[in-house]
Coordinates of C-alpha atoms in Angstrom, one line a residue:
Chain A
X1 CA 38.9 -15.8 20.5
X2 CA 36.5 -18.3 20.1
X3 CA 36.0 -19.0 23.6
X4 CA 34.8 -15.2 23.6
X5 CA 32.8 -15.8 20.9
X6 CA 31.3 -18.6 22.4
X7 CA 30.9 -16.7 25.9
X8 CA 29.2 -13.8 24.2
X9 CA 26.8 -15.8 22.4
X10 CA 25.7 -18.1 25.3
X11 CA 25.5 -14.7 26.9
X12 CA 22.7 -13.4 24.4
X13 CA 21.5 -16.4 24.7
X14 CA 20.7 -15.8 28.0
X15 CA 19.5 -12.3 28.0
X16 CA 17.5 -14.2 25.0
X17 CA 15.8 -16.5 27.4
X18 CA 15.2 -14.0 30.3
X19 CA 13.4 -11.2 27.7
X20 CA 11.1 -14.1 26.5
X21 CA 10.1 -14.9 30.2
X22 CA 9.9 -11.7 31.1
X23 CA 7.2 -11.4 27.8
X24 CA 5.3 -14.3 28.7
X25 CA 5.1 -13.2 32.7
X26 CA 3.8 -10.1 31.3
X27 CA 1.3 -11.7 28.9
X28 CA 0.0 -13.5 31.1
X29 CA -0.2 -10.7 34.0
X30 CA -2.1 -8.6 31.3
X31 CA -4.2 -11.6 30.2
X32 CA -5.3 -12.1 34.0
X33 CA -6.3 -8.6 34.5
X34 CA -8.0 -8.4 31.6
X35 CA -10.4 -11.4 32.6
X36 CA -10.3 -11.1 36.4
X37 CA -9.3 -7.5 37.4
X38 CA -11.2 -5.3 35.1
X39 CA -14.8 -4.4 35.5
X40 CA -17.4 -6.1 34.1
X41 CA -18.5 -3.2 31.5
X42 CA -22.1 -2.7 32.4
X43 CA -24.0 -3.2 28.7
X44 CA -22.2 -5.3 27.4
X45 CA -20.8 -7.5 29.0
X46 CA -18.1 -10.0 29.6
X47 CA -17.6 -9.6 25.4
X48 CA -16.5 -6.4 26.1
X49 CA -13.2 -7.9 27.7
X50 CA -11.8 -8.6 24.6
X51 CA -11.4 -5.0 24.0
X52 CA -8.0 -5.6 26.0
X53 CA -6.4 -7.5 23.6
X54 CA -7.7 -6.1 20.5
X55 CA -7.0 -2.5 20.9
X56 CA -3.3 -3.0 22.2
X57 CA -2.8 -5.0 19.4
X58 CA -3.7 -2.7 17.3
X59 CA -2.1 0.3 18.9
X60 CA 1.2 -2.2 18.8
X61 CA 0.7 -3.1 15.2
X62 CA 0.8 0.9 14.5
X63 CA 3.9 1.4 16.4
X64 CA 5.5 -1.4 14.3
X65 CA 4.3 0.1 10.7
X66 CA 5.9 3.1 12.0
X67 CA 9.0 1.8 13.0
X68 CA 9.1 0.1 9.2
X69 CA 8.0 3.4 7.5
X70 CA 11.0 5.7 9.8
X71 CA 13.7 2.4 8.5
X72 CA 12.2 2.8 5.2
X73 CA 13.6 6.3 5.1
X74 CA 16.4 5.7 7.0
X75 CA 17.6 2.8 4.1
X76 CA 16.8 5.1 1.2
X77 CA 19.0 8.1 2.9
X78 CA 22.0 5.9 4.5
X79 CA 22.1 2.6 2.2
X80 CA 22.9 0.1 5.2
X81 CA 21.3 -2.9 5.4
X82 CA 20.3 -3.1 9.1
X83 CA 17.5 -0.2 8.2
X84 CA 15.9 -2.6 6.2
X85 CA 16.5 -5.4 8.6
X86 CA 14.5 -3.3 10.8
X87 CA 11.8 -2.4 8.3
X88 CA 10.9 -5.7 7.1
X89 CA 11.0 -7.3 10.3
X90 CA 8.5 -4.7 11.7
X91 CA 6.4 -4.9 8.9
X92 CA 5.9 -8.8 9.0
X93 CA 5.9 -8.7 12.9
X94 CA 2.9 -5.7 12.2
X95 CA 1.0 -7.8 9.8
X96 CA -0.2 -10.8 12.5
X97 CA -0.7 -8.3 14.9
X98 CA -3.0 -6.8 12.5
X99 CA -4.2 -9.7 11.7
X100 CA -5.0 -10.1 15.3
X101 CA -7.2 -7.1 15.3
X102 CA -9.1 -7.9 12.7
X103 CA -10.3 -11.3 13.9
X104 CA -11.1 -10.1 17.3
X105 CA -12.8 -7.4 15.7
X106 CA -15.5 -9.3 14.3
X107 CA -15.9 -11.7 17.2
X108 CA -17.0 -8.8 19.5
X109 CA -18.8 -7.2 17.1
X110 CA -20.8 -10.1 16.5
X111 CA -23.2 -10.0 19.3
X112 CA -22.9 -6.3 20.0
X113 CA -23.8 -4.8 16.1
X114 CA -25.0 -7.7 15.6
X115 CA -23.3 -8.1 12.2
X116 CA -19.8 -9.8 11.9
X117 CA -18.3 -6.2 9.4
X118 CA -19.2 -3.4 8.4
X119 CA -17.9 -1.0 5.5
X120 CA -17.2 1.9 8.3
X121 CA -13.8 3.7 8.3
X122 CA -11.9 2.3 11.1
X123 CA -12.6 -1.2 9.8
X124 CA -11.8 -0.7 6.4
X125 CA -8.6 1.4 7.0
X126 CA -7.2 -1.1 8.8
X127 CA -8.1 -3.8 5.8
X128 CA -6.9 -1.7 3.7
X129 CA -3.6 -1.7 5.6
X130 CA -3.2 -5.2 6.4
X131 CA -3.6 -5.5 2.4
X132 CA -0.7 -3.3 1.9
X133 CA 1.9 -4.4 3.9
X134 CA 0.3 -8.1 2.6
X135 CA 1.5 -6.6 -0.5
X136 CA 4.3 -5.4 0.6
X137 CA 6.2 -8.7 2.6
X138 CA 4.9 -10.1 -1.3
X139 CA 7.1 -7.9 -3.4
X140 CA 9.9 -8.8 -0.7
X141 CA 9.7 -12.3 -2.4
X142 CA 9.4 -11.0 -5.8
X143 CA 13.0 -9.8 -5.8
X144 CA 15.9 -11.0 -5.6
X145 CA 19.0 -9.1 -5.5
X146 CA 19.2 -8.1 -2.0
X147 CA 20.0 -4.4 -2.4
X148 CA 17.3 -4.0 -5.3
X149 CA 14.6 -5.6 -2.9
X150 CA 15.5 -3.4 0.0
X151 CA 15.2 0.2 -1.9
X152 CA 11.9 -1.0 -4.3
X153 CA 10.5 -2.2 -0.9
X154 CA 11.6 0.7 0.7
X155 CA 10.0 3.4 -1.8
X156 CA 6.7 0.9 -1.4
X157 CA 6.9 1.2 2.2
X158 CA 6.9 5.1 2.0
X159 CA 4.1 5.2 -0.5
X160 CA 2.2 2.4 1.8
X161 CA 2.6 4.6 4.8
X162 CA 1.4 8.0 3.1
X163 CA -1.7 6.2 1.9
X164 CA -2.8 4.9 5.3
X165 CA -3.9 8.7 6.8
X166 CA -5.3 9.5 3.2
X167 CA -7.2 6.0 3.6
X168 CA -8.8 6.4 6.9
X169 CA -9.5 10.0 6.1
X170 CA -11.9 9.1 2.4
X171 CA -13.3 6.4 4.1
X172 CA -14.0 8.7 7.6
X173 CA -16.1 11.2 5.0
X174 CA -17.5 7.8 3.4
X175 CA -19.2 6.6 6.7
X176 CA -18.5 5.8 9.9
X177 CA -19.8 3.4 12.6
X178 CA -17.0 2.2 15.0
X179 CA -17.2 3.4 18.1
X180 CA -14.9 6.5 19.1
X181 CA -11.7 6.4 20.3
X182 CA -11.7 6.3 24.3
X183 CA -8.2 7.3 25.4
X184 CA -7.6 10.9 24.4
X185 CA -10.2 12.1 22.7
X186 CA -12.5 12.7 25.6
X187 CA -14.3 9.5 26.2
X188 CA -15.0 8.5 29.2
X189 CA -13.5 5.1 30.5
X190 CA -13.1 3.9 33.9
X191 CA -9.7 4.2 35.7
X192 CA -9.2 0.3 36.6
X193 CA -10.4 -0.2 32.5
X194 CA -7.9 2.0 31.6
X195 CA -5.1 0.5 33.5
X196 CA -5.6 -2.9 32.5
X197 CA -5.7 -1.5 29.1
X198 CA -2.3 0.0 29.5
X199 CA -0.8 -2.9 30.8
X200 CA -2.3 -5.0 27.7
X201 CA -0.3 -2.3 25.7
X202 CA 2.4 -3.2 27.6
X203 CA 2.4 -6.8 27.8
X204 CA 1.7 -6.8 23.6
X205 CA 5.0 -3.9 23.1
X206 CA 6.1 -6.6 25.2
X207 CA 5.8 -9.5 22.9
X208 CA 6.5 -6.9 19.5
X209 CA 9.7 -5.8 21.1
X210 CA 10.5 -10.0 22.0
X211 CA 9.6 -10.7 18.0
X212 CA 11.4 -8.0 16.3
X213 CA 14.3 -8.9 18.0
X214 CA 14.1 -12.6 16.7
X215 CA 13.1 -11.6 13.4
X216 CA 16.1 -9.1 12.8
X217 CA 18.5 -11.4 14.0
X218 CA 16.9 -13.9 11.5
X219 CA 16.9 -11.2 8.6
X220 CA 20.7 -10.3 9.4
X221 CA 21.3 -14.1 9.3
X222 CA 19.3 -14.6 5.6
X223 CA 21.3 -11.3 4.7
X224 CA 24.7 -13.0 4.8
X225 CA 23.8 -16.3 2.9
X226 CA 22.5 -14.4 0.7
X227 CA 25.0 -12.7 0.1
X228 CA 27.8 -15.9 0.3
X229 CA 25.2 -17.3 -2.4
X230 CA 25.7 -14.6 -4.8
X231 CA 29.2 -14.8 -4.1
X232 CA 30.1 -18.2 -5.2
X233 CA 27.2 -17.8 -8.0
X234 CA 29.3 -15.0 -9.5
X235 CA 32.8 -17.2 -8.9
X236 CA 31.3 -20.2 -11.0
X237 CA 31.9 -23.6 -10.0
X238 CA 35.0 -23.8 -7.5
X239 CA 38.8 -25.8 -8.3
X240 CA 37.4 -28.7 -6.3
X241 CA 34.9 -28.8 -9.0
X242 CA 32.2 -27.8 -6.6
X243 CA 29.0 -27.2 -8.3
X244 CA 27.6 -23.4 -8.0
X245 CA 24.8 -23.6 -4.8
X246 CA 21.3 -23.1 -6.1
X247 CA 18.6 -22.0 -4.5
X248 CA 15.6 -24.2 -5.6
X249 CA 13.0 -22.5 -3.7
X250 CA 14.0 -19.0 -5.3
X251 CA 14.2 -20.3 -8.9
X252 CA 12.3 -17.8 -12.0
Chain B
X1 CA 19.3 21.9 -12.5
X2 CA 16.2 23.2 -14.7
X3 CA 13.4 20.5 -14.8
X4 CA 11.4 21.7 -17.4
X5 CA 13.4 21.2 -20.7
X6 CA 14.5 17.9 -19.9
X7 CA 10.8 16.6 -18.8
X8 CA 9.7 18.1 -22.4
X9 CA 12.0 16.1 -24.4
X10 CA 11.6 13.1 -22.4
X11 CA 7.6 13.3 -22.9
X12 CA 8.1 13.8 -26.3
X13 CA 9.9 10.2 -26.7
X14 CA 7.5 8.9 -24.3
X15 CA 4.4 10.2 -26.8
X16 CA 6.4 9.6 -30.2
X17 CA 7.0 5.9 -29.0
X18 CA 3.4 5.5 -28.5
X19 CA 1.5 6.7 -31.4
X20 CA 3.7 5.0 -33.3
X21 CA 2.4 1.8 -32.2
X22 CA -0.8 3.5 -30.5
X23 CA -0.9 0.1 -28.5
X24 CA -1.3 1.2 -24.8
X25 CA -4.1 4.1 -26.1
X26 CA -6.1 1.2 -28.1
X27 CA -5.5 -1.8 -25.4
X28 CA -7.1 0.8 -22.5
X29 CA -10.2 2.4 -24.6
X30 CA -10.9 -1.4 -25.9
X31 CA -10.6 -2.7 -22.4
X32 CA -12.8 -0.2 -21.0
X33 CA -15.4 -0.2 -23.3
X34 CA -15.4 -4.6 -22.6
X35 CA -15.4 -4.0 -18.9
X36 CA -18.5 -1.2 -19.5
X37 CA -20.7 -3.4 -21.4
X38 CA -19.7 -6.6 -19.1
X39 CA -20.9 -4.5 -15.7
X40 CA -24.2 -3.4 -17.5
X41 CA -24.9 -7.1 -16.9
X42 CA -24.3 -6.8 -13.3
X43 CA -27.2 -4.1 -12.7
X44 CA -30.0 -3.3 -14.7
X45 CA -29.2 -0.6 -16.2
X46 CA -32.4 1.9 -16.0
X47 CA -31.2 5.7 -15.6
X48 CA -32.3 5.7 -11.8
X49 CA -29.5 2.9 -11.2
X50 CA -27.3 4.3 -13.7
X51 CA -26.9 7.5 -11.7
X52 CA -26.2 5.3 -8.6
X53 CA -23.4 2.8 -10.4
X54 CA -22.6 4.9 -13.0
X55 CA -19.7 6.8 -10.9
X56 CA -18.2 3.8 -9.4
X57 CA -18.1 1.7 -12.9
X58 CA -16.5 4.1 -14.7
X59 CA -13.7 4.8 -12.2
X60 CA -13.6 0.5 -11.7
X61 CA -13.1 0.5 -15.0
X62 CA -10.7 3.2 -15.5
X63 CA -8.6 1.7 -12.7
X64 CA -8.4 -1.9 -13.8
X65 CA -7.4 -0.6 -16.7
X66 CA -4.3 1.4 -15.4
X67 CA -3.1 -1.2 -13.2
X68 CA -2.9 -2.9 -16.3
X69 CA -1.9 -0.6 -19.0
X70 CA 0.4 1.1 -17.3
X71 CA 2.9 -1.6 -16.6
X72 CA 4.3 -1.2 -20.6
X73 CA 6.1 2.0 -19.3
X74 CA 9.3 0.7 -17.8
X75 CA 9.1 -2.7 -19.1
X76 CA 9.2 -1.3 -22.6
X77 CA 12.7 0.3 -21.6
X78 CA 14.3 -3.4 -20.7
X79 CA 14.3 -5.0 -23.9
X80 CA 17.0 -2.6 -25.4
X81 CA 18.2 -1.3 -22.0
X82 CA 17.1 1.9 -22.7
X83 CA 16.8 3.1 -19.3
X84 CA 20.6 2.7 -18.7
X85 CA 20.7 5.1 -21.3
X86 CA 18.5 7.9 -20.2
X87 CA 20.4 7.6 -17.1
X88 CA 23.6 8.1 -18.4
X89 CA 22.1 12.0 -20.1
X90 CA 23.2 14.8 -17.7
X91 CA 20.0 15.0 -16.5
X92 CA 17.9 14.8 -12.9
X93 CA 16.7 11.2 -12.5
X94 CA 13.3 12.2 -10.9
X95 CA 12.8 13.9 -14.7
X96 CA 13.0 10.5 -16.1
X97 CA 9.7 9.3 -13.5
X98 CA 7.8 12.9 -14.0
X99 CA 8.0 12.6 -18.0
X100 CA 6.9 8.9 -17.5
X101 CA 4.1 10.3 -15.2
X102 CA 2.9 12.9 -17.7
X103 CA 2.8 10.8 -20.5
X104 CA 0.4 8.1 -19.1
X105 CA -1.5 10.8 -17.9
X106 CA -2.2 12.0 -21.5
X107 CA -2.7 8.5 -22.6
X108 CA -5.3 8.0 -19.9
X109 CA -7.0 11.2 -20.3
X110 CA -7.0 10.8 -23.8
X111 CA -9.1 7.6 -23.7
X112 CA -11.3 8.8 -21.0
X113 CA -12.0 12.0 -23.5
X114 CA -13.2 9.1 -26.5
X115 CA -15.0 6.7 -23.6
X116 CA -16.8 9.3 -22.0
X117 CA -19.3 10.3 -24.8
X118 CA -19.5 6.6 -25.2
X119 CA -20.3 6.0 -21.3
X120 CA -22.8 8.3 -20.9
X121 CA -25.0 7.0 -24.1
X122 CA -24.7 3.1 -22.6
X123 CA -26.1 4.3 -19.7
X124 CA -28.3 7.2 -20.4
X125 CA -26.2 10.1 -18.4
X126 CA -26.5 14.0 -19.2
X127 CA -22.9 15.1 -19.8
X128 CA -23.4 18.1 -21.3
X129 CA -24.4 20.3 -18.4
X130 CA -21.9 19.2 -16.0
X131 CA -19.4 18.6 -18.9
X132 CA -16.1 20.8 -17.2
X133 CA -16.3 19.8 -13.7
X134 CA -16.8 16.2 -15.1
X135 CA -13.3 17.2 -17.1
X136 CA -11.9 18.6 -14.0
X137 CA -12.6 15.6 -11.7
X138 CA -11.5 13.4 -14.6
X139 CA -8.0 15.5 -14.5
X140 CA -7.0 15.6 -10.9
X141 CA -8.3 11.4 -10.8
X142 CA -6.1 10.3 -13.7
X143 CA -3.3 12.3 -12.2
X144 CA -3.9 10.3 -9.2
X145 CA -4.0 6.9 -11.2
X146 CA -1.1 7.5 -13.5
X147 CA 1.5 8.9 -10.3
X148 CA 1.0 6.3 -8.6
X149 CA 0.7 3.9 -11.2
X150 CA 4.1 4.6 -13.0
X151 CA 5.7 4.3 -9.5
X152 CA 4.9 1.2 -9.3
X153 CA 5.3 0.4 -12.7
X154 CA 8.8 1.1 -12.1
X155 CA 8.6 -1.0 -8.7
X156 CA 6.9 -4.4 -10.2
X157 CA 8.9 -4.3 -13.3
X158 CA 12.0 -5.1 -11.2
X159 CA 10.5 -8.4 -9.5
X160 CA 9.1 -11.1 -10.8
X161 CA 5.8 -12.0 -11.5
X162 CA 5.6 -8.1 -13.0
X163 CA 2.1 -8.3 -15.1
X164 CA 0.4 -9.8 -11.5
X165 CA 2.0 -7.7 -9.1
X166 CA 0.9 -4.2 -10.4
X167 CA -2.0 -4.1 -9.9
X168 CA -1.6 -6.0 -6.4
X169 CA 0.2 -3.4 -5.3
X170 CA -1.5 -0.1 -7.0
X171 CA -5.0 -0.9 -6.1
X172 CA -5.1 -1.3 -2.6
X173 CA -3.4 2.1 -2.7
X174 CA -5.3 3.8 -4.7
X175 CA -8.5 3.0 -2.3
X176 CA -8.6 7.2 -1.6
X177 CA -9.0 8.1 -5.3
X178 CA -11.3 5.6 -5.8
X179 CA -13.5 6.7 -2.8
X180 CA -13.0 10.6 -4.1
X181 CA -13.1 10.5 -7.7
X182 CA -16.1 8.2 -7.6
X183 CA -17.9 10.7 -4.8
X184 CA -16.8 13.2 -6.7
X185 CA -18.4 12.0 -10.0
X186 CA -21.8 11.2 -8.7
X187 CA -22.2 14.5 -7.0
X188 CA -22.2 15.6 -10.8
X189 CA -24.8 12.9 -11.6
X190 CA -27.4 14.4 -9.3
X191 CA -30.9 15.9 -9.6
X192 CA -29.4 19.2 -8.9
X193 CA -25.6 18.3 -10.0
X194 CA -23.1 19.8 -7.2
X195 CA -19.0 19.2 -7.5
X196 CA -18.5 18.2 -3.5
X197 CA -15.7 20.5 -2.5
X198 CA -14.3 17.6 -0.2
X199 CA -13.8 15.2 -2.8
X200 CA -12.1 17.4 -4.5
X201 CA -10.0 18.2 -1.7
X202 CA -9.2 14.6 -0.9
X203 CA -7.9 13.9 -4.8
X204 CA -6.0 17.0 -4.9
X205 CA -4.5 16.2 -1.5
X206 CA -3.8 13.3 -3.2
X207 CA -2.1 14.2 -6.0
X208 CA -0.4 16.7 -3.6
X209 CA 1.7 14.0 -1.4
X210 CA 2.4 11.1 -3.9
X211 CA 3.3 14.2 -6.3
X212 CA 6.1 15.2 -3.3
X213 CA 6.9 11.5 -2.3
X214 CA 7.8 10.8 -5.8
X215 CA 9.7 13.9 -6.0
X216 CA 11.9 12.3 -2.9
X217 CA 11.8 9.3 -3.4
X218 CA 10.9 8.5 -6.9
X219 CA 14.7 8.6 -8.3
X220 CA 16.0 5.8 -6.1
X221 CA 14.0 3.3 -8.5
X222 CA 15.6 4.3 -11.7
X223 CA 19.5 2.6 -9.6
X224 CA 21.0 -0.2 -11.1

């Protein structure tokens, strides 16, 4: 039995290692073509490279705040755990990759605007998001009680992810400077471009699909001290005279 | 089960518990009014730039004020437990939320009604003409404000830190509103004043989804 055990978890272990090297082949495939195989885009330059890792970051960062809003539901309506396993580790995997997109933002737009940011609608969406999910991995640590955490995080989450169109849409009337969207909406971008592009996408779904594993596993992990914590809190101090565990960094 | 009766009994408690003590109503319009004069400081406050800041000050003010005064609704229900109780009445939990909802909509709107003759004398702005579509932006904004306010009212006063945390949450969210109502408000504040159709489109969208969400989701908060 715990030979199997053993076997099984050396066996993740391995599928483990093989997914992360298959990640950072990929990244680094991507990262290649991105500086080497793509065209040099004729008015702006070599900064215009950096479009490869920005926009698949972003479009990865979306997929995850979707994935978090879909477990957010699927917690509410089924009560187990693993949905908001899944939610909260998309959501904190979402936010760097965000984050990600909002530094290299800047740095291009630096010497092509000529201005680091700009109030426009894309770029303040997307703060605005970052600020709510910010928010919501914060509430996460205002709470406690595990079950209590994951439904007021969950109803958060919802309301997080109805305000993001509603956001992009006020801010779209507002003003608007970013440039337009080049894949499906009729821009024109050059074949090669567009397959490097792709392959960024898929090198950074890559590297989502590498973290969220990790972090879930993690999450599941946290999930059952937790919930051993609470145990012996409620039993009170053991027959050995064991004192109840405390948790000093979750103290108030 | 009929939503009506028990949302009008529930409001009732909510409105009886508050003008007996008149606290939240008093806190908002004197926070307000401090918040008005402090921004006149920020701009100079001639009619031209009045017209210009005079939206966005107002609706500022109006917010920091919910994200404050707000917080009182559920929190005032945990010293005696009293939520366990509504729970236990044979009632539908999202009544509980939507009476909540409906009363700090009154409380807001109330105070806007006294601050807004107020407002427009600090900073020299003709009310009268545009006096009901200033009301009816005022309406569908404050619904916005106090929906998604009592949510998370409900949200922050389970976790710690709950006087901080509302209005980290709320604002942020309530970036739409703000852009809408205060679009919406300064379109009034023209030369030739116009209510922008799209603004108004946005807040009732709005009010619309978080309305429905609440409706959803809202009842899952009330749990123990």
């Amino acid at each position: 039995m715990a030979s199997a055990a053993h076997a099984m978890e050396t066996k993740k272990t391995g599928t483990q290692g093989l997914a992360t090297l298959g990640v950072a082949l990929l990244l680094a495939v991507a990262g290649y073509s991105a500086l080497f195989v793509a065209p040099t885009e004729a008015t702006m330059g070599l900064i215009q490279r950096i479009f490869y890792f920005h926009v698949p970051f972003g479009w990865s960062a979306f997929v995850a705040f979707f994935i978090s809003f879909l477990c957010s539901i699927g917690y509410l309506r089924s009560r187990a755990p693993k949905w908001d396993w899944l939610a909260v580790s998309s959501a904190e995997v979402g936010v760097p990759f965000v984050t990600v997109l909002l530094i290299t933002g800047p740095i291009w737009a630096h010497p092509v605007w000529g201005i680091w940011w700009t109030w426009d609608a894309r770029l303040t969406s997307t703060f605005v998001l970052w600020v709510l999910y910010v928010c919501y991995l914060l509430l996460r640590t205002l709470i406690d009680e595990p079950e209590r955490r994951a439904v007021v995080s969950a109803v958060f989450g919802i309301f997080a992810a109805f305000d993001v169109p509603l956001v992009y849409f006020s801010i779209w009337f507002f003003r608007t400077q970013h440039p337009q969207p080049v894949i499906g909406a009729g821009g024109s971008l050059d074949p090669r471009m567009r397959d490097v592009l792709l392959l960024c996408w898929a090198a950074t779904l890559g590297l989502l699909a590498l973290l969220l594993r990790q972090r879930y596993r993690l999450e599941a992990l946290r999930y059952e001290v937790e919930c051993l914590r609470l145990e012996s809190d409620r039993r009170g101090p053991g027959p050995q005279g064991f004192a109840t565990v405390s948790n000093p960094g979750r103290s108030g | 089960m009929a939503l009506g009766r028990p949302i009008g009994i529930l409001l009732a408690k909510e409105l009886r518990t508050e003008f007996r003590t008149r606290e939240l109503l008093v806190s908002t319009l004197v926070f307000v009014l401090i918040v008005l004069v402090l921004f006149s400081f920020t701009f100079d406050p001639t009619t031209a730039e009045s017209r210009r800041f005079g939206p966005g000050l107002l609706w500022l003010a109006l917010l920091f004020a919910g994200s404050l005064m707000l917080h009182p609704s559920f929190t005032r229900e945990q010293s005696n437990d009293t939520l366990v109780a509504l729970r236990l009445a044979p009632i539908e939990p999202v009544s509980i939320v939507a009476a909540k909802i409906l009363a700090n909509f009154c409380f807001l709107l109330v105070a806007e009604l006294v601050l807004l003759p107020v407002f427009a004398a600090l900073y020299n702005l003709r009310l009268l003409p545009v006096l009901g579509r200033l009301v009816a932006v005022l309406v569908l904004g404050t619904l916005a404000l106090s929906i998604v306010g009592t949510v998370f009212a409900a949200i922050s006063s389970q976790a710690r830190m709950r006087e901080l945390l509302l209005p980290l949450l709320l604002l942020p969210l309530l970036t739409p509103a703000l852009v809408a109502s205060v679009e919406a408000t300064a379109g009034l504040f023209e030369d030739r004043p116009a209510l922008p159709a799209v603004w108004v489109g946005v807040l009732a969208a709005f009010d619309t989804i978080f309305l429905t969400v609440t409706w959803l989701f809202g009842e899952y908060l009330l749990e123990e």
